[in-house]
PDB file of C-alpha atoms in Angstrom:
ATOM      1  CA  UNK A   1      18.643   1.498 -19.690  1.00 41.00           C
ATOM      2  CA  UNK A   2      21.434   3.394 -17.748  1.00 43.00           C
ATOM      3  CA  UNK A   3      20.552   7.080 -17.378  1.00 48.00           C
ATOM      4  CA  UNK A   4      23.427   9.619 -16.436  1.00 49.00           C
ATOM      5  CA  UNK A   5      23.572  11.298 -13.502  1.00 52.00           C
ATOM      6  CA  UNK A   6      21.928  14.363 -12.658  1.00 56.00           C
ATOM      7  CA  UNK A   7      25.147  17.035 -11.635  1.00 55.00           C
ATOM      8  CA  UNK A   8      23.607  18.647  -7.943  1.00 59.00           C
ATOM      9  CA  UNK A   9      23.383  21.513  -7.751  1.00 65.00           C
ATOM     10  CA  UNK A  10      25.113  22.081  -4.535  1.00 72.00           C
ATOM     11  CA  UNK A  11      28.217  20.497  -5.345  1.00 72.00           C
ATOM     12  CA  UNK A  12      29.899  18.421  -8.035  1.00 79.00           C
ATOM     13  CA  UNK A  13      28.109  15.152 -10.218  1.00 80.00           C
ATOM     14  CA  UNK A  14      27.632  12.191  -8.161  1.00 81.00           C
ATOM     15  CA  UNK A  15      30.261   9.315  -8.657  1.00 86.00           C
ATOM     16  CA  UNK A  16      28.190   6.588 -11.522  1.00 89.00           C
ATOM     17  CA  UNK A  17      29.536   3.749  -9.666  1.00 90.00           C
ATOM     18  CA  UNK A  18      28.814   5.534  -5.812  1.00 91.00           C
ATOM     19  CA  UNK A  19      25.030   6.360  -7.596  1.00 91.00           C
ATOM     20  CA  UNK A  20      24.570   2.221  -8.577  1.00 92.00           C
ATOM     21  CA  UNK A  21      25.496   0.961  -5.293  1.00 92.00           C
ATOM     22  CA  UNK A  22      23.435   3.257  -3.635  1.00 91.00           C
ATOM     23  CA  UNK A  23      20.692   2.055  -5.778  1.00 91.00           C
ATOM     24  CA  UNK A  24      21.428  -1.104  -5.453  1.00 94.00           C
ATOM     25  CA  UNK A  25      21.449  -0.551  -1.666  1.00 92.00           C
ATOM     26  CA  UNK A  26      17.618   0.875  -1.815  1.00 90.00           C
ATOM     27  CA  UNK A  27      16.789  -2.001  -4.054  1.00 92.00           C
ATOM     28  CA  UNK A  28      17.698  -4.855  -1.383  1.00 93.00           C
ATOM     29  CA  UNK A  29      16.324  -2.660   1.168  1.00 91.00           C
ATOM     30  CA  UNK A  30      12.907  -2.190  -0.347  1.00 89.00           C
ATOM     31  CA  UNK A  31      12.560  -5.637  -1.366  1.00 90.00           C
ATOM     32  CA  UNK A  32      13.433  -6.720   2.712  1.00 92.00           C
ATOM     33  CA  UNK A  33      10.803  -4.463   3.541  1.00 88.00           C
ATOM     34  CA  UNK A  34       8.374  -5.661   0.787  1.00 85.00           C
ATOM     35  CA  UNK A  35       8.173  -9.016   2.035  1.00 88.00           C
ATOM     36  CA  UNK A  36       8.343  -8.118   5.204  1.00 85.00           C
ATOM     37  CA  UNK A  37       5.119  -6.226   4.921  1.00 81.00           C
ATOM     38  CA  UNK A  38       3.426  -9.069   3.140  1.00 82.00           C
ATOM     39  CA  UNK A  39       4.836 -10.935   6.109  1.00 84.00           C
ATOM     40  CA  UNK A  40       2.671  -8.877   8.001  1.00 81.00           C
ATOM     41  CA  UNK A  41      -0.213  -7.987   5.954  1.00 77.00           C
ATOM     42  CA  UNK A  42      -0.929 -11.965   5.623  1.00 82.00           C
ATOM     43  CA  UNK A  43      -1.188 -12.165   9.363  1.00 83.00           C
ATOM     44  CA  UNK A  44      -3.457  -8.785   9.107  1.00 79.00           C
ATOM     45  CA  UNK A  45      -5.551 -10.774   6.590  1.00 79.00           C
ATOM     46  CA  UNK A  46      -5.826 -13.630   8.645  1.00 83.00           C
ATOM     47  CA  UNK A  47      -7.150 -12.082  11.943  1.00 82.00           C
ATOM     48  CA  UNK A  48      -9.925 -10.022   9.279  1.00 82.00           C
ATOM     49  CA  UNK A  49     -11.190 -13.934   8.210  1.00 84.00           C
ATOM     50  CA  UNK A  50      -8.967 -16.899   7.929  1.00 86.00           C
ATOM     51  CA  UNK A  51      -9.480 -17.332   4.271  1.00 84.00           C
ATOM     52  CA  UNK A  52      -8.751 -13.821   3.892  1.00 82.00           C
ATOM     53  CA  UNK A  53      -5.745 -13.469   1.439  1.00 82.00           C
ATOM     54  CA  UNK A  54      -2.819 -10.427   1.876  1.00 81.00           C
ATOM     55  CA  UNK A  55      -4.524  -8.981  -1.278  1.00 82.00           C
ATOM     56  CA  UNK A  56      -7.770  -8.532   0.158  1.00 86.00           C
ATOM     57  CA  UNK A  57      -6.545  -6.653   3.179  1.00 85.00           C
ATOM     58  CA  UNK A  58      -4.777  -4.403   0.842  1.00 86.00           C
ATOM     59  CA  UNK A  59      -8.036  -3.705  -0.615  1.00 92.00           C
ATOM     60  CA  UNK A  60      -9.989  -3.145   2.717  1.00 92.00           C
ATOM     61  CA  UNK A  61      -6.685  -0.738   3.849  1.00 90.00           C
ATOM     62  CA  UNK A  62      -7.452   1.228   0.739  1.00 93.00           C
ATOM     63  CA  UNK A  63     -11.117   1.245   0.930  1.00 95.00           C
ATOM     64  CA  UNK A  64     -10.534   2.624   4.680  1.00 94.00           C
ATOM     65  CA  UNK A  65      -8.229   4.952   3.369  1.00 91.00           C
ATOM     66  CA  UNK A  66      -9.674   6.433   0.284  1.00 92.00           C
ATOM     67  CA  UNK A  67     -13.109   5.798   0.656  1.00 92.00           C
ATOM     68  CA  UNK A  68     -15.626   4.614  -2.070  1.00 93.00           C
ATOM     69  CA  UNK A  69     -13.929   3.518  -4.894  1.00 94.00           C
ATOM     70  CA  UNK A  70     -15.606   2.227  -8.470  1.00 93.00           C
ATOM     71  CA  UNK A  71     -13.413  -1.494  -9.027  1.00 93.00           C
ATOM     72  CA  UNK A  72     -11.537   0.191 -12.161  1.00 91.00           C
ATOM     73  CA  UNK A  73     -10.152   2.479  -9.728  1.00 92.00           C
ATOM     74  CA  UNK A  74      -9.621   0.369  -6.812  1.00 93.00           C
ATOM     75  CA  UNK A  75      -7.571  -1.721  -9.875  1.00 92.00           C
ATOM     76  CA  UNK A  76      -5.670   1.035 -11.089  1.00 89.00           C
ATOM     77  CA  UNK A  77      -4.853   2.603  -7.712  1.00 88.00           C
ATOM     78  CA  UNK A  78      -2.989  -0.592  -6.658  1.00 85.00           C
ATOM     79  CA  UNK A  79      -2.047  -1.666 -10.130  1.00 84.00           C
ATOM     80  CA  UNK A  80      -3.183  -4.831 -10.691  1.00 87.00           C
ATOM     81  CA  UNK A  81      -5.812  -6.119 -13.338  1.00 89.00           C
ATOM     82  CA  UNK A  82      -9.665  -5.738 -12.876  1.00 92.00           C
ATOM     83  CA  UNK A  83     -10.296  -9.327 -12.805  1.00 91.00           C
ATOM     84  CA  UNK A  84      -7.901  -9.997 -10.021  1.00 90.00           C
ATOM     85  CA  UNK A  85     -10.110  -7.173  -7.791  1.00 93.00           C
ATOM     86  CA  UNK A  86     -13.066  -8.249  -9.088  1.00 93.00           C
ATOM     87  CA  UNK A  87     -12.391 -11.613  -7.438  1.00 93.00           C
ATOM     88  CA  UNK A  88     -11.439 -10.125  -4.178  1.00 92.00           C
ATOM     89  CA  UNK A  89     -13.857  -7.779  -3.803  1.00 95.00           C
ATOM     90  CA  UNK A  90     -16.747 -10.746  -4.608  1.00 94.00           C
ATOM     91  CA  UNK A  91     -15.183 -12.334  -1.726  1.00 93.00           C
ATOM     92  CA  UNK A  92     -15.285  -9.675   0.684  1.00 94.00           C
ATOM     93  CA  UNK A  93     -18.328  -9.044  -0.233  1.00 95.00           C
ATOM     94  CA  UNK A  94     -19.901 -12.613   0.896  1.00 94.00           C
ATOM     95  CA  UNK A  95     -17.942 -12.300   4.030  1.00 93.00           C
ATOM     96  CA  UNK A  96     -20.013  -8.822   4.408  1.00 94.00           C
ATOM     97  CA  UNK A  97     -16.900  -6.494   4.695  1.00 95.00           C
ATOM     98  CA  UNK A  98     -17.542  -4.765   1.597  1.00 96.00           C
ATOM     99  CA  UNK A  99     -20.713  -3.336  -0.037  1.00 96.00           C
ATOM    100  CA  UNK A 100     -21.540  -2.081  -3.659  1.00 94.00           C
ATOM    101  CA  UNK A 101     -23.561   1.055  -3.680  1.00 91.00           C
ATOM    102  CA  UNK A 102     -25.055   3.355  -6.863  1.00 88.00           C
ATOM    103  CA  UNK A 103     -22.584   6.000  -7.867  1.00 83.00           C
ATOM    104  CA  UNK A 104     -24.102   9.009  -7.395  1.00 85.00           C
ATOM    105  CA  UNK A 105     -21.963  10.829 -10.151  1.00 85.00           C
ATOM    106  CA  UNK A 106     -22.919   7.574 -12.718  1.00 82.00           C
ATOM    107  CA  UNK A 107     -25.964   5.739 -11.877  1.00 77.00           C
ATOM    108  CA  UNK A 108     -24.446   3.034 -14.239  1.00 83.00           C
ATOM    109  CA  UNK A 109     -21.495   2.324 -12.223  1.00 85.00           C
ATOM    110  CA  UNK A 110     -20.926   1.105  -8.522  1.00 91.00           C
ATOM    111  CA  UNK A 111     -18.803   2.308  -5.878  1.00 93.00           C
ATOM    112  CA  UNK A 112     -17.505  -0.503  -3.724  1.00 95.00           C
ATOM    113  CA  UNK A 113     -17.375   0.881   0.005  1.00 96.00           C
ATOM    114  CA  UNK A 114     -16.696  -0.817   3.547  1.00 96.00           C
ATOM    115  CA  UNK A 115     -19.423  -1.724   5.623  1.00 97.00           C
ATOM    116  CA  UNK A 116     -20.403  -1.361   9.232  1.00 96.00           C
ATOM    117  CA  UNK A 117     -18.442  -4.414  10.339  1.00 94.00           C
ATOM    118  CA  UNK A 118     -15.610  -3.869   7.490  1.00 94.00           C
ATOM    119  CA  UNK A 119     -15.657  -0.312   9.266  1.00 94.00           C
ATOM    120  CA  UNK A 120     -15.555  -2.363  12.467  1.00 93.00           C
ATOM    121  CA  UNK A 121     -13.008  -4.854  11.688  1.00 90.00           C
ATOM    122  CA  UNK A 122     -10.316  -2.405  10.045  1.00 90.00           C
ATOM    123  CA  UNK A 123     -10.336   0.257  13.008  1.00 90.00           C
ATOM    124  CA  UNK A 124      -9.770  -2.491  15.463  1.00 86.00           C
ATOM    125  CA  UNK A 125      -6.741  -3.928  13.362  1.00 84.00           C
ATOM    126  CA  UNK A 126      -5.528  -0.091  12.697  1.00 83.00           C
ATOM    127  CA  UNK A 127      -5.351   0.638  16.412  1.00 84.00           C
ATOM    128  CA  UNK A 128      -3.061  -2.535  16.374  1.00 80.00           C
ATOM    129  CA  UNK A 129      -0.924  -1.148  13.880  1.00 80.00           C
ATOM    130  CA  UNK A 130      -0.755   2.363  14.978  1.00 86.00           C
ATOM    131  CA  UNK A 131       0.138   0.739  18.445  1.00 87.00           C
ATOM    132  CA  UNK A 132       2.354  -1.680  16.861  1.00 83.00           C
ATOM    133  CA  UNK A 133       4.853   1.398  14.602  1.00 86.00           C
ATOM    134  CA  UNK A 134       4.405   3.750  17.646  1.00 91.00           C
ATOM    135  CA  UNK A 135       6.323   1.077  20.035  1.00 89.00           C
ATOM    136  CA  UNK A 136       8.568   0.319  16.599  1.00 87.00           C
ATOM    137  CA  UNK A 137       9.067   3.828  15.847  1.00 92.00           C
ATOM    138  CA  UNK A 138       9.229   5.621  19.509  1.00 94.00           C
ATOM    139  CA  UNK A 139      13.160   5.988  19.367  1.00 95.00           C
ATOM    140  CA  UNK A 140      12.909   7.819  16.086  1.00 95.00           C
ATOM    141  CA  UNK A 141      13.440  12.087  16.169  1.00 96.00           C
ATOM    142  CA  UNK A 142      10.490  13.907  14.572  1.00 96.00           C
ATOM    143  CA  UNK A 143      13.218  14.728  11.741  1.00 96.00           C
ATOM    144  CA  UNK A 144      13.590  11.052  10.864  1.00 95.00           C
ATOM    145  CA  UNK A 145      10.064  10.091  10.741  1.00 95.00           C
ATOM    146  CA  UNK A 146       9.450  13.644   8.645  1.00 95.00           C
ATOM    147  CA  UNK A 147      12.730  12.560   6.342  1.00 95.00           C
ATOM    148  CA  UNK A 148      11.102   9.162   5.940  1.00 93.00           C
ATOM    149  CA  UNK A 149       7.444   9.825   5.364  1.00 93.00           C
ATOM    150  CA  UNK A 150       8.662  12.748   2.561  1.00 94.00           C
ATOM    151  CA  UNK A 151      11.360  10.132   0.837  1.00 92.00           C
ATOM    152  CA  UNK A 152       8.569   7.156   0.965  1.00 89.00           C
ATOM    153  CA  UNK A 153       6.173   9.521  -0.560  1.00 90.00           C
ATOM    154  CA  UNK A 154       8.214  10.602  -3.219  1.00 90.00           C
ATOM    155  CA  UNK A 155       8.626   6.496  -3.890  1.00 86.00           C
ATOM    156  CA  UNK A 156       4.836   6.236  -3.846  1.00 81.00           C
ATOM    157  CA  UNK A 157       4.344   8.738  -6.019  1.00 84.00           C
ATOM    158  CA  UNK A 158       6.712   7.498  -8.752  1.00 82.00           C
ATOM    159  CA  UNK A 159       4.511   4.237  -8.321  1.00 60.00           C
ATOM    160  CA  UNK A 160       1.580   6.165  -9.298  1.00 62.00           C
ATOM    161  CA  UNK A 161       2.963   6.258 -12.412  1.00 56.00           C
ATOM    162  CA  UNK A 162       3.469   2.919 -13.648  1.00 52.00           C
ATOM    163  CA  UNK A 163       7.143   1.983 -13.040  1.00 51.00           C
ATOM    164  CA  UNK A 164       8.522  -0.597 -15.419  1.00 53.00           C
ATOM    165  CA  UNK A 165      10.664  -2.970 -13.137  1.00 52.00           C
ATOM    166  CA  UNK A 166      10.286  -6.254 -15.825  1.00 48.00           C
TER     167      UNK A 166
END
């Protein structure tokens, strides 16, 4: 579906065929930074537990980030099916980085949190990260890194809602 653009307000419409390629442009440059970070989030897994798969970590970043979640919204927050986080989080659990604990809002449901050494282990591997975009990131202006954290924001946020990209 081809959508016509939007006429700025600050000047005239964009160009259609300027507008495609720079979509086109953001495509190939999200998708090089996709894999890239599941380049990296596999070796993040991997120094959590050797078994650990990319996945998992992504659960334990959002655990660390978020808090207590119940699984349907662990599920729907990084929108994929309950049985694939179900799986995960059964996993992490036996390797004791994850715990299930009474919700106190529901006594019928669970909230799946991080434990002490889930705790533990993420901290030590989010000082390595911090470390790892501060030495990355160092040459940037505060404008850039503002620019950048707004624009990837605005990206997240549209993911929020379900984007259709089959």
């Amino acid at each position: 579906m081809t959508t016509a653009a939007k006429p700025s307000p600050d000047g005239p419409p964009p160009d259609p065929s300027e507008m495609n390629a720079a979509i086109e442009d953001v495509e190939f440059q999200l998708g090089l930074l996709w894999r890239r970070a599941r380049s990296i989030n596999h070796a993040l897994a991997r120094k959590v537990h050797p078994d650990l798969e990319p996945a998992a970590y992504g659960l334990l970043s959002v655990l660390m980030n978020q808090g207590g979640l119940r699984l349907t919204e662990l599920a729907k927050y990084i929108g994929v099916g309950k049985p694939s986080v179900s799986r995960q989080i059964s996993f992490l659990e036996r390797l004791g980085l994850v715990s299930k604990l009474s919700d106190p809002s529901d006594g019928r449901a669970q909230l799946i949190v991080l434990t002490p050494a889930g705790i533990s282990k993420m901290w030590a591997l989010h000082a390595g990260r911090q470390e790892a975009f501060h030495s990355l990131l160092s040459h940037w202006d505060t404008a850039e890194l503002t620019a950048l954290a707004t624009l990837l924001a605005k990206l997240n946020n549209i993911g929020k809602e379900g984007a259709n990209l089959g």
